[in-house]
PDB file of C-alpha atoms and ligand atoms in Angstrom:
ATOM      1  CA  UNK A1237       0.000   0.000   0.000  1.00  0.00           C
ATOM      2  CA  UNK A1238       1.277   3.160  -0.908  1.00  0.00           C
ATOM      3  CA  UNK A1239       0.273   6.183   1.665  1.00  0.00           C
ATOM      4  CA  UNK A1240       1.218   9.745   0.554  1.00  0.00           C
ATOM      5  CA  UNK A1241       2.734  11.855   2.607  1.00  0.00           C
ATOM      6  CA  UNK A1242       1.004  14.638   4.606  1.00  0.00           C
ATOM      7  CA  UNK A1243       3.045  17.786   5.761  1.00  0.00           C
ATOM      8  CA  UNK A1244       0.855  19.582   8.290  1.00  0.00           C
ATOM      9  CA  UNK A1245       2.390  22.658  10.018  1.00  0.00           C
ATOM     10  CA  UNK A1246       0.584  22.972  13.942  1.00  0.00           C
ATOM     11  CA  UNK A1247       1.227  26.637  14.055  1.00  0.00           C
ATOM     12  CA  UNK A1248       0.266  26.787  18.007  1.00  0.00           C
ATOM     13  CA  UNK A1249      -0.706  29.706  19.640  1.00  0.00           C
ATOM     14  CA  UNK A1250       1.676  31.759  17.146  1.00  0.00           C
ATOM     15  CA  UNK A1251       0.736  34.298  14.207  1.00  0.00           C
ATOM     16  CA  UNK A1252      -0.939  37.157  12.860  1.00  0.00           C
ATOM     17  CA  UNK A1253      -3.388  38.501   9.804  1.00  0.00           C
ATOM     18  CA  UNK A1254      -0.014  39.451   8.060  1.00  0.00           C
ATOM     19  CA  UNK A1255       2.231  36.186   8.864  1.00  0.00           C
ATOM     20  CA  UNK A1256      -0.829  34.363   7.823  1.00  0.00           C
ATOM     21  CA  UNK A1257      -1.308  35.530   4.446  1.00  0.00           C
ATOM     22  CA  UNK A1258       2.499  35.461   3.834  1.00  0.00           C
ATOM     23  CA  UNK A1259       3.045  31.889   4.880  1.00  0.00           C
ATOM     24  CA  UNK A1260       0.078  31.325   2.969  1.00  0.00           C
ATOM     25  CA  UNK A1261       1.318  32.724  -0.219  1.00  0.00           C
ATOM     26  CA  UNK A1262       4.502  31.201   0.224  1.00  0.00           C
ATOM     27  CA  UNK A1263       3.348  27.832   0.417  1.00  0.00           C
ATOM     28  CA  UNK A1264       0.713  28.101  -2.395  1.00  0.00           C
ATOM     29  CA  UNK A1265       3.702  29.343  -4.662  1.00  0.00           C
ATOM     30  CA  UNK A1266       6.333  26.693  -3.720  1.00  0.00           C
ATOM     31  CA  UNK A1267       3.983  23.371  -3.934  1.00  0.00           C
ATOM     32  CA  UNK A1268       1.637  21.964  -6.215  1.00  0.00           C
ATOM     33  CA  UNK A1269      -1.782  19.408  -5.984  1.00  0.00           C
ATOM     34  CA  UNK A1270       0.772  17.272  -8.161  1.00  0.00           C
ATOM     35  CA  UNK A1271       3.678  17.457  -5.219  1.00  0.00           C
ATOM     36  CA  UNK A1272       4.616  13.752  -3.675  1.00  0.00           C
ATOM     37  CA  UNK A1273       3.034  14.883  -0.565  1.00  0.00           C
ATOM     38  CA  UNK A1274      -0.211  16.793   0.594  1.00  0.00           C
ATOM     39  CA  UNK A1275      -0.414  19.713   2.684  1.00  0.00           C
ATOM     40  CA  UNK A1276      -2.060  20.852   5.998  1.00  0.00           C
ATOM     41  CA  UNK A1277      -1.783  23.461   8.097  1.00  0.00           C
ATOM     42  CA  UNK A1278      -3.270  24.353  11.849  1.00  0.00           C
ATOM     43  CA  UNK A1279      -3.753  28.101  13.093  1.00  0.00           C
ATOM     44  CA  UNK A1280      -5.435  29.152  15.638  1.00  0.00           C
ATOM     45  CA  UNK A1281      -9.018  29.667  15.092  1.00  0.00           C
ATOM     46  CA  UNK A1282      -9.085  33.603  14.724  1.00  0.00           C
ATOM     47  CA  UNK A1283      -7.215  32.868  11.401  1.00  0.00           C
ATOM     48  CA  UNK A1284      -9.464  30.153  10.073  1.00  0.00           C
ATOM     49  CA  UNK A1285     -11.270  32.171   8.078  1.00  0.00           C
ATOM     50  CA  UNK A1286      -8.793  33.598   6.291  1.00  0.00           C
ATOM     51  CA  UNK A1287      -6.684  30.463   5.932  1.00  0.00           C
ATOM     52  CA  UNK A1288      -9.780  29.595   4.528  1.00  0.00           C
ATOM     53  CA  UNK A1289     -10.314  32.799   2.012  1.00  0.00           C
ATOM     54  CA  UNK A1290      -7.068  32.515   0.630  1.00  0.00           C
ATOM     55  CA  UNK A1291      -6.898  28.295   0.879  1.00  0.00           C
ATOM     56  CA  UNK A1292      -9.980  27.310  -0.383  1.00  0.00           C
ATOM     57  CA  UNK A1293      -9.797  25.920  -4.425  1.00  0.00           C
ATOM     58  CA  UNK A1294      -6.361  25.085  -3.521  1.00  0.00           C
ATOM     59  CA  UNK A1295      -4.031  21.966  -2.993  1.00  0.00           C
ATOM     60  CA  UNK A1296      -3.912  22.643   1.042  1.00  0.00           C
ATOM     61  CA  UNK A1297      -6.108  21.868   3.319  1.00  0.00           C
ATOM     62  CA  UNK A1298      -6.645  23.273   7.097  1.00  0.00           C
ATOM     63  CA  UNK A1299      -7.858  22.548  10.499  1.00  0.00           C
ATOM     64  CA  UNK A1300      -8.553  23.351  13.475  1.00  0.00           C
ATOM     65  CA  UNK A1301      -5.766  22.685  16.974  1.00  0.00           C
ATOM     66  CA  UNK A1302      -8.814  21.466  18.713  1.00  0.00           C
ATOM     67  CA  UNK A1303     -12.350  21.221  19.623  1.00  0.00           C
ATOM     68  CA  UNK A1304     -14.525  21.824  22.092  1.00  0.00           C
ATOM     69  CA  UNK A1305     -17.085  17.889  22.018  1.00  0.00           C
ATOM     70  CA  UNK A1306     -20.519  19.417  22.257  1.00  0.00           C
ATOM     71  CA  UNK A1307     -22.380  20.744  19.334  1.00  0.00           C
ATOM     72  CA  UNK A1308     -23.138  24.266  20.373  1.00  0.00           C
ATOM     73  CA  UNK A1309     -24.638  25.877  23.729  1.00  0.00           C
ATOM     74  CA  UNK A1310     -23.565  27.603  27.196  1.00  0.00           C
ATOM     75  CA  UNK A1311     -19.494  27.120  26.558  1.00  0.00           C
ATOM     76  CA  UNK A1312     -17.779  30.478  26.694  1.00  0.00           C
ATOM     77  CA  UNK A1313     -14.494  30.552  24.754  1.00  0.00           C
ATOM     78  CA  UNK A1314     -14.658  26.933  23.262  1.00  0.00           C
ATOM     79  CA  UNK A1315     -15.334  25.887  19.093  1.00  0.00           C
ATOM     80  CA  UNK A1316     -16.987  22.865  18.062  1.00  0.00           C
ATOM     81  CA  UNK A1317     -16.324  20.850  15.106  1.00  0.00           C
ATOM     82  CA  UNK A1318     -19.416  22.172  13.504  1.00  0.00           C
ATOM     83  CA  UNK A1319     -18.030  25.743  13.237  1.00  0.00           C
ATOM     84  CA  UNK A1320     -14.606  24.376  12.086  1.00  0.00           C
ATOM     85  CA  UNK A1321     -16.706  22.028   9.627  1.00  0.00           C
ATOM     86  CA  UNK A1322     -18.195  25.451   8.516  1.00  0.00           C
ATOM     87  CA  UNK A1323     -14.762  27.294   7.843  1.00  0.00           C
ATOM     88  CA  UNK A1324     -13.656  24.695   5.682  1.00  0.00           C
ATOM     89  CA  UNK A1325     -11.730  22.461   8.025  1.00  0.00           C
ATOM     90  CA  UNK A1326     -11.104  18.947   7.348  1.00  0.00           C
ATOM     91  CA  UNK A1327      -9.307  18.556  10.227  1.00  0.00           C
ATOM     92  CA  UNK A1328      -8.573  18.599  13.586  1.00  0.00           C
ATOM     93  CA  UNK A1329      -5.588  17.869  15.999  1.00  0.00           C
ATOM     94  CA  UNK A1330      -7.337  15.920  19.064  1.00  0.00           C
ATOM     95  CA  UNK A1331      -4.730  14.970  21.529  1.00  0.00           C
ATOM     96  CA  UNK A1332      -1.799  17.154  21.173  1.00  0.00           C
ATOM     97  CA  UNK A1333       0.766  16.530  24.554  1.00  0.00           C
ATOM     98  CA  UNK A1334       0.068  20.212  24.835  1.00  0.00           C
ATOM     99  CA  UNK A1335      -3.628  19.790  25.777  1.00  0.00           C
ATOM    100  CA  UNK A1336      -3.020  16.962  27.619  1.00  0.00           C
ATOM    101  CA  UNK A1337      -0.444  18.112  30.001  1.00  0.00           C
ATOM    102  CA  UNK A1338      -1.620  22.034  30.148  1.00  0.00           C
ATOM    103  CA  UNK A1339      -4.911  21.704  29.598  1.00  0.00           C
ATOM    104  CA  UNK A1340      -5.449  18.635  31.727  1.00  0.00           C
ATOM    105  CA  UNK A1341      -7.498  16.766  28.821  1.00  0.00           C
ATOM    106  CA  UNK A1342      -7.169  12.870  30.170  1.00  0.00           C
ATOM    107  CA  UNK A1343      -7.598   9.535  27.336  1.00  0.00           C
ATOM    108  CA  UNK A1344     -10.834   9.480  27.769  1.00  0.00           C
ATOM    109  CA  UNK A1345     -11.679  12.827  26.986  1.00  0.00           C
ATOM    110  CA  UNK A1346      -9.288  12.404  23.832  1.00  0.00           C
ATOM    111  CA  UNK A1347     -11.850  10.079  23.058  1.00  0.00           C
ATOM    112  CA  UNK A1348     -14.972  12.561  23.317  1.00  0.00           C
ATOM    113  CA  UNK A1349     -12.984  14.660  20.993  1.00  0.00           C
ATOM    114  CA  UNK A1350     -12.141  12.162  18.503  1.00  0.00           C
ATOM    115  CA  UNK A1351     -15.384  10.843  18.489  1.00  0.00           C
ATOM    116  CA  UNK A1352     -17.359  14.595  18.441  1.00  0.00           C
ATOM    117  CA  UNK A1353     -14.579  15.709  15.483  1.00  0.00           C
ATOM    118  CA  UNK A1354     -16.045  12.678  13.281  1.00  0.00           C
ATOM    119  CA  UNK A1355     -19.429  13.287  14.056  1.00  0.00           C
ATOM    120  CA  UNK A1356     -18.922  17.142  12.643  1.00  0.00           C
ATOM    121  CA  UNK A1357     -17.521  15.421   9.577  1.00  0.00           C
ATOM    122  CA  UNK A1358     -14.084  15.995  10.462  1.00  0.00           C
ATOM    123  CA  UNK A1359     -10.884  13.799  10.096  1.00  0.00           C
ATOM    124  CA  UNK A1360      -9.154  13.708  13.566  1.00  0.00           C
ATOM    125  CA  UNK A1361      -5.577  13.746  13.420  1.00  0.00           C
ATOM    126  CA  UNK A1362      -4.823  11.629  17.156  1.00  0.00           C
ATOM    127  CA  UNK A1363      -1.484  12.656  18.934  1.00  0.00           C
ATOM    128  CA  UNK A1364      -0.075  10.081  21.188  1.00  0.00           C
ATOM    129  CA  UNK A1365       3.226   9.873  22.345  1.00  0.00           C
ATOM    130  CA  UNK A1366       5.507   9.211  26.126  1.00  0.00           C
ATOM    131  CA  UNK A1367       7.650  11.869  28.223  1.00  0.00           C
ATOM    132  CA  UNK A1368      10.676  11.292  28.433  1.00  0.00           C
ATOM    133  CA  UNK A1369      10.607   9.797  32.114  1.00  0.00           C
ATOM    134  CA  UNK A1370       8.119   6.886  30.097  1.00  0.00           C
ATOM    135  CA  UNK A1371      10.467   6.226  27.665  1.00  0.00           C
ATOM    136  CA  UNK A1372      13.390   6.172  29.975  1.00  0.00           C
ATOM    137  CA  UNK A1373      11.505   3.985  32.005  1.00  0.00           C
ATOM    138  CA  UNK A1374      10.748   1.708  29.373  1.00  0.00           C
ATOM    139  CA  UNK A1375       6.886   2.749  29.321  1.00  0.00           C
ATOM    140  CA  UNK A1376       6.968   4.060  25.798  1.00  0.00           C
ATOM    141  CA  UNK A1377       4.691   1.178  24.046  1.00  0.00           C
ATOM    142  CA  UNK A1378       2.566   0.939  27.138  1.00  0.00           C
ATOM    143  CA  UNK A1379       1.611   4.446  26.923  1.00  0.00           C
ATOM    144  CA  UNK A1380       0.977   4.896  23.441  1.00  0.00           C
ATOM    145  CA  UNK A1381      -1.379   1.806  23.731  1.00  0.00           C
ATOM    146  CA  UNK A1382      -2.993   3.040  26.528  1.00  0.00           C
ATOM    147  CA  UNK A1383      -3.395   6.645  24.437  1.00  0.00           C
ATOM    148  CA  UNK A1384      -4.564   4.135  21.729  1.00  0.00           C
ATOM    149  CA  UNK A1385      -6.545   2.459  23.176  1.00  0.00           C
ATOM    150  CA  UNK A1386      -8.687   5.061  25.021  1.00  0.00           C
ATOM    151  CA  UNK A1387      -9.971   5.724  21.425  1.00  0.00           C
ATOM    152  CA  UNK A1388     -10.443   2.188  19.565  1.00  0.00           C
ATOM    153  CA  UNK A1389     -12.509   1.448  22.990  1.00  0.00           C
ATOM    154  CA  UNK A1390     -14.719   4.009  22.404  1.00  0.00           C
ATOM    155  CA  UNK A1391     -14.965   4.499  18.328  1.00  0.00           C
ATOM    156  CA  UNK A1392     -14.054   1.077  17.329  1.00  0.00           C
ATOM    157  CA  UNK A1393     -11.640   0.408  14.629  1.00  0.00           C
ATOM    158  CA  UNK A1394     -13.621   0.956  11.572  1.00  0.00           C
ATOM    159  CA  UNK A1395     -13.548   4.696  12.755  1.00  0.00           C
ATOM    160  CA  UNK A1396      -9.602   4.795  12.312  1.00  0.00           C
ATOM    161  CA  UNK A1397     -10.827   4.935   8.359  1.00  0.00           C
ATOM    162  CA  UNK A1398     -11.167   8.307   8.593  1.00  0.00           C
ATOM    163  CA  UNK A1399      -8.147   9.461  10.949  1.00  0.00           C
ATOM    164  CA  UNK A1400      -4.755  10.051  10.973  1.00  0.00           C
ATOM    165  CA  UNK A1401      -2.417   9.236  13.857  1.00  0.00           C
ATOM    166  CA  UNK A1402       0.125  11.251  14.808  1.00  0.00           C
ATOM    167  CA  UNK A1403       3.489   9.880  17.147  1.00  0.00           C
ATOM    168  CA  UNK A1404       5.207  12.883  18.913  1.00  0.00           C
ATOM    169  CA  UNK A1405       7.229  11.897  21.725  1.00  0.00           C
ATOM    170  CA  UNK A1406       6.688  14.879  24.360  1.00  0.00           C
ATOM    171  CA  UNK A1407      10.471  15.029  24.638  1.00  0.00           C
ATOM    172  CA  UNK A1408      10.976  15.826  21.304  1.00  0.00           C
ATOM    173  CA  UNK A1409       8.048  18.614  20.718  1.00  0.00           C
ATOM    174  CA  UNK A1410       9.898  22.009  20.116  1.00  0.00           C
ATOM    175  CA  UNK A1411      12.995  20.932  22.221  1.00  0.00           C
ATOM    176  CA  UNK A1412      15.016  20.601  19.280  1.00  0.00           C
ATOM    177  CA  UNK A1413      15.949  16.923  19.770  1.00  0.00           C
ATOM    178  CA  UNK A1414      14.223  14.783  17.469  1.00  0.00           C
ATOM    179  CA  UNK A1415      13.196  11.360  17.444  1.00  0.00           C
ATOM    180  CA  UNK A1416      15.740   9.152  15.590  1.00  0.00           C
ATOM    181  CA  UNK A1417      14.449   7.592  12.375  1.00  0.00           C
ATOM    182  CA  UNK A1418      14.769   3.842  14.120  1.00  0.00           C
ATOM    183  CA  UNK A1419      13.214   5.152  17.246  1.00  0.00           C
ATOM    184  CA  UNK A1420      10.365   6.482  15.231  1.00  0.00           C
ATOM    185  CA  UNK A1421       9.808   3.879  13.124  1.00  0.00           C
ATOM    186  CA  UNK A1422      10.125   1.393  15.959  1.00  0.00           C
ATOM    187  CA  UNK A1423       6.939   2.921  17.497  1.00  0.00           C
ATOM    188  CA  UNK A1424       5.284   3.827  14.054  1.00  0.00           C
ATOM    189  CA  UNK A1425       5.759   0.024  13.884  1.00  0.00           C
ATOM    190  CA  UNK A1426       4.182  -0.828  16.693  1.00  0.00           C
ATOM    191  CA  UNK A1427       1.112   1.303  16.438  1.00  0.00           C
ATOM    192  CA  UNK A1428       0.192   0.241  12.628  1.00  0.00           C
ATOM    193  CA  UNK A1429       0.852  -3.760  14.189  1.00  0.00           C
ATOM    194  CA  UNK A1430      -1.464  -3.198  17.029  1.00  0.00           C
ATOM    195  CA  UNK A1431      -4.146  -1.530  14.661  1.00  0.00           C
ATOM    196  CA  UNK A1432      -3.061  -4.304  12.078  1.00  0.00           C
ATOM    197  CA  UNK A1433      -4.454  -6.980  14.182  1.00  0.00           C
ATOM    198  CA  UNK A1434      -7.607  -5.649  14.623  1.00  0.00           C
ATOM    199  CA  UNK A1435      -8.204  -4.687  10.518  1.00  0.00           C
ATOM    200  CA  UNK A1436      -5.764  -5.099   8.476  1.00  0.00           C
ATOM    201  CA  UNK A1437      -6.836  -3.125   5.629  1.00  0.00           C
ATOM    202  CA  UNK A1438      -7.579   0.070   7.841  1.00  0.00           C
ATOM    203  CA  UNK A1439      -4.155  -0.121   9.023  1.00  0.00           C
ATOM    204  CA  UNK A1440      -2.650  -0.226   5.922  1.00  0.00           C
ATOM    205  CA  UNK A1441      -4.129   1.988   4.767  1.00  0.00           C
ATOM    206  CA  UNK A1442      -3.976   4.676   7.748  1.00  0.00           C
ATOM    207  CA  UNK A1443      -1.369   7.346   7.339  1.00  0.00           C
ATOM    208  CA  UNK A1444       0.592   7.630  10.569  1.00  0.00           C
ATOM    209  CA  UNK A1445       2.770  11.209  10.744  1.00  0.00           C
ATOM    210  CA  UNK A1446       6.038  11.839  13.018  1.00  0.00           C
ATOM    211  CA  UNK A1447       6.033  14.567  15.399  1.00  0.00           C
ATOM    212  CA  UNK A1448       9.146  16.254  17.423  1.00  0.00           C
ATOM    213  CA  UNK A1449      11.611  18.977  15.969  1.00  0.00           C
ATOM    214  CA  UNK A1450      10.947  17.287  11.953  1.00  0.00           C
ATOM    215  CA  UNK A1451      12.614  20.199   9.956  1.00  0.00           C
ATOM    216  CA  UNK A1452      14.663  20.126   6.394  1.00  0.00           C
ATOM    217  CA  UNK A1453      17.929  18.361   7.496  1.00  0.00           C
ATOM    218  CA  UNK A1454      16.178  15.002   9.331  1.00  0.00           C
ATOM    219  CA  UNK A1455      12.752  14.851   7.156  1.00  0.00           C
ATOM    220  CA  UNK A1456      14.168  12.954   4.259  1.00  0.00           C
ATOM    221  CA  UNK A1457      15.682  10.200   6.202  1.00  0.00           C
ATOM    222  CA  UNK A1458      12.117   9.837   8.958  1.00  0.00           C
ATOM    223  CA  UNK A1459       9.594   9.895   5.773  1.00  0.00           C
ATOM    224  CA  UNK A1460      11.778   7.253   3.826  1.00  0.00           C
ATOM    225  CA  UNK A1461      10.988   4.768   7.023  1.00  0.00           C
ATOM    226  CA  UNK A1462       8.001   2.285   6.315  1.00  0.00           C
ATOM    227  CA  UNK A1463       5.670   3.250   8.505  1.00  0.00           C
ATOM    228  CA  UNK A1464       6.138   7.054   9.107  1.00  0.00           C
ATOM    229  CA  UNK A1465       3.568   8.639   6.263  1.00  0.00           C
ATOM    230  CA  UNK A1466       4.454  12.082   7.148  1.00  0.00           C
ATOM    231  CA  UNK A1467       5.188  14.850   9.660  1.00  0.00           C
ATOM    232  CA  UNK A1468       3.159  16.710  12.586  1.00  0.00           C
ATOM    233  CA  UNK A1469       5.586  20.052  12.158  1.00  0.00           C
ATOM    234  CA  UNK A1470       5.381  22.588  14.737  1.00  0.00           C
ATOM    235  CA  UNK A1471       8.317  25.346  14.780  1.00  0.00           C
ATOM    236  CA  UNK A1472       9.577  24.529  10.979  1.00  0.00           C
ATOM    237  CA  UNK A1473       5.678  25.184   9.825  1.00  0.00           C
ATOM    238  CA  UNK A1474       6.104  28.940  10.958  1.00  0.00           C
ATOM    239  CA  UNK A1475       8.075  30.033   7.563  1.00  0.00           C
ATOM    240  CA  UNK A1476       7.186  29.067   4.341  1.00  0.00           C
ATOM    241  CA  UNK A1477      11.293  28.047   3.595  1.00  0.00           C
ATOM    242  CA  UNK A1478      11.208  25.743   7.121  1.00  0.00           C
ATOM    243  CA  UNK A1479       8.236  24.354   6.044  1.00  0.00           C
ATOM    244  CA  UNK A1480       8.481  24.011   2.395  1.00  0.00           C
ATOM    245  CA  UNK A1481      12.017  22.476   2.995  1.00  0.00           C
ATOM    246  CA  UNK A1482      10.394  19.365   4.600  1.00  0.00           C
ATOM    247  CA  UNK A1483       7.958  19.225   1.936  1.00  0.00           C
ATOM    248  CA  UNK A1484      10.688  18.803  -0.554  1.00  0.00           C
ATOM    249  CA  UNK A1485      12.450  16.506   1.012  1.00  0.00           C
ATOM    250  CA  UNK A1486       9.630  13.862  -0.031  1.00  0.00           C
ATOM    251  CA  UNK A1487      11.496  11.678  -2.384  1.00  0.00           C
TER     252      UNK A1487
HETATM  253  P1  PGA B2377       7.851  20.898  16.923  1.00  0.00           P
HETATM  254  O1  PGA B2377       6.306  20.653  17.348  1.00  0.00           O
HETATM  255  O2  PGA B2377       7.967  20.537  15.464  1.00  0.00           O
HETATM  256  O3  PGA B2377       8.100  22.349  17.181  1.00  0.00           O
HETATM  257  O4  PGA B2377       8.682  19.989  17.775  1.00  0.00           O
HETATM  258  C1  PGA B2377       5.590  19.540  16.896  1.00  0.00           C
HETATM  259  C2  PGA B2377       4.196  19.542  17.460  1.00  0.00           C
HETATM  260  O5  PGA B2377       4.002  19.915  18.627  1.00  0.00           O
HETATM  261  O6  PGA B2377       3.224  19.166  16.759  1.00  0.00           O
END
């Protein structure tokens, strides 16, 4: 089975109306809908709709950083996948180590979101990964099965059709040290064999994307591992050179 490649840039709590449409432009101009790999991108929701504006038509597609489970009603502050379903998203991160660990968001309600974001019609993209202390205590596969399996508990596989899984080891996340291509794959390996022997065509099919410090120099060597379809980017998405530098290091 041959998975393409997705490059999708989680921009964070970073940008403005200006960087936006620069990035933006940048991008559009230095990829194509006939590039080896597709194209996401994640800013906050204030510049949804003009991701959107300038976006939509195009090659790249957007989403949303996260979502709030219910539908709509009495929750100040919060967007549900129905509003990012209405500015175009066809995504959203669920998961992220950030929300987890600052946010407090526990498996289960990783779950709610996963489950809510396909219910709105969107395609989660599910970030699991350990701390360092887990992996140094040999926890790392535990974890991510645990993270895992918060979700296939509650969605069943079949739902895993219409996701993308994301591996970022919490250690690696915007510290600059990144994952090395065995390590990743060793884990990439071990989710897609876990998912593998519950359907084997979902999991074949299901594009799993490395996250943790991917930029120009190390993409080449992570995407050219078996399982790793691609790469969660978070500080090399902020420039259209970072970013479009992974992008063409899809062989
Ligand atoms: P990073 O972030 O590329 O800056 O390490 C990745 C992420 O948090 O998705």
């Amino acid at each position: 089975m041959m998975r393409k490649i997705l490059v999708a840039g989680n921009w964070k709590m970073h940008g403005s109306k200006s960087m936006v449409r620069s990035l933006l432009d940048g991008l559009l101009a230095g990829s194509s809908a006939q590039g080896k790999a597709d194209l996401a991108v994640f800013p906050s929701f204030p510049y949804l709709s003009l991701a959107e504006s300038i976006l939509s038509g195009s090659h790249i597609q957007w989403g949303g950083q996260t979502l709030n489970p219910n539908a709509q009603g009495a929750h100040t502050g919060e967007t549900s996948g129905n509003m990012l379903v209405d500015m175009g998203c066809r995504y959203v991160l669920v998961g992220h180590s950030e929300r987890r660990a600052i946010y407090g968001e526990s498996d289960e309600d990783v779950a709610t979101r996963f489950n809510a974001a396909q219910d709105a019609g969107l395609e989660p993209v599910l970030c699991v990964g350990e701390t360092l202390e887990e992996r140094e205590a040999g926890e790392t596969e535990a974890v991510v099965e645990r993270q895992l399996d918060a979700v296939i508990n509650r969605v069943g596989i079949d739902a895993f059709s219409r996701a993308i899984i994301a591996y970022e080891p919490v250690w690696a996340i915007g510290t600059g040290l990144t994952a090395s291509p065995e390590q990743a794959q060793s884990v990439h390996a071990f989710i897609r064999d876990k998912l593998l022997s519950l359907n084997g065509i979902i999991a074949d099919q299901l594009r799993i994307l490395y996250g943790g410090s991917v930029k120009g120099s190390n993409a080449a060597e992570l995407f050219a591992q078996g399982d790793i379809d691609g790469g969660l980017v978070g500080g090399a998405s902020l420039t259209a050179e970072d970013f479009l530098a992974i992008y063409n290091a899809v062989a």
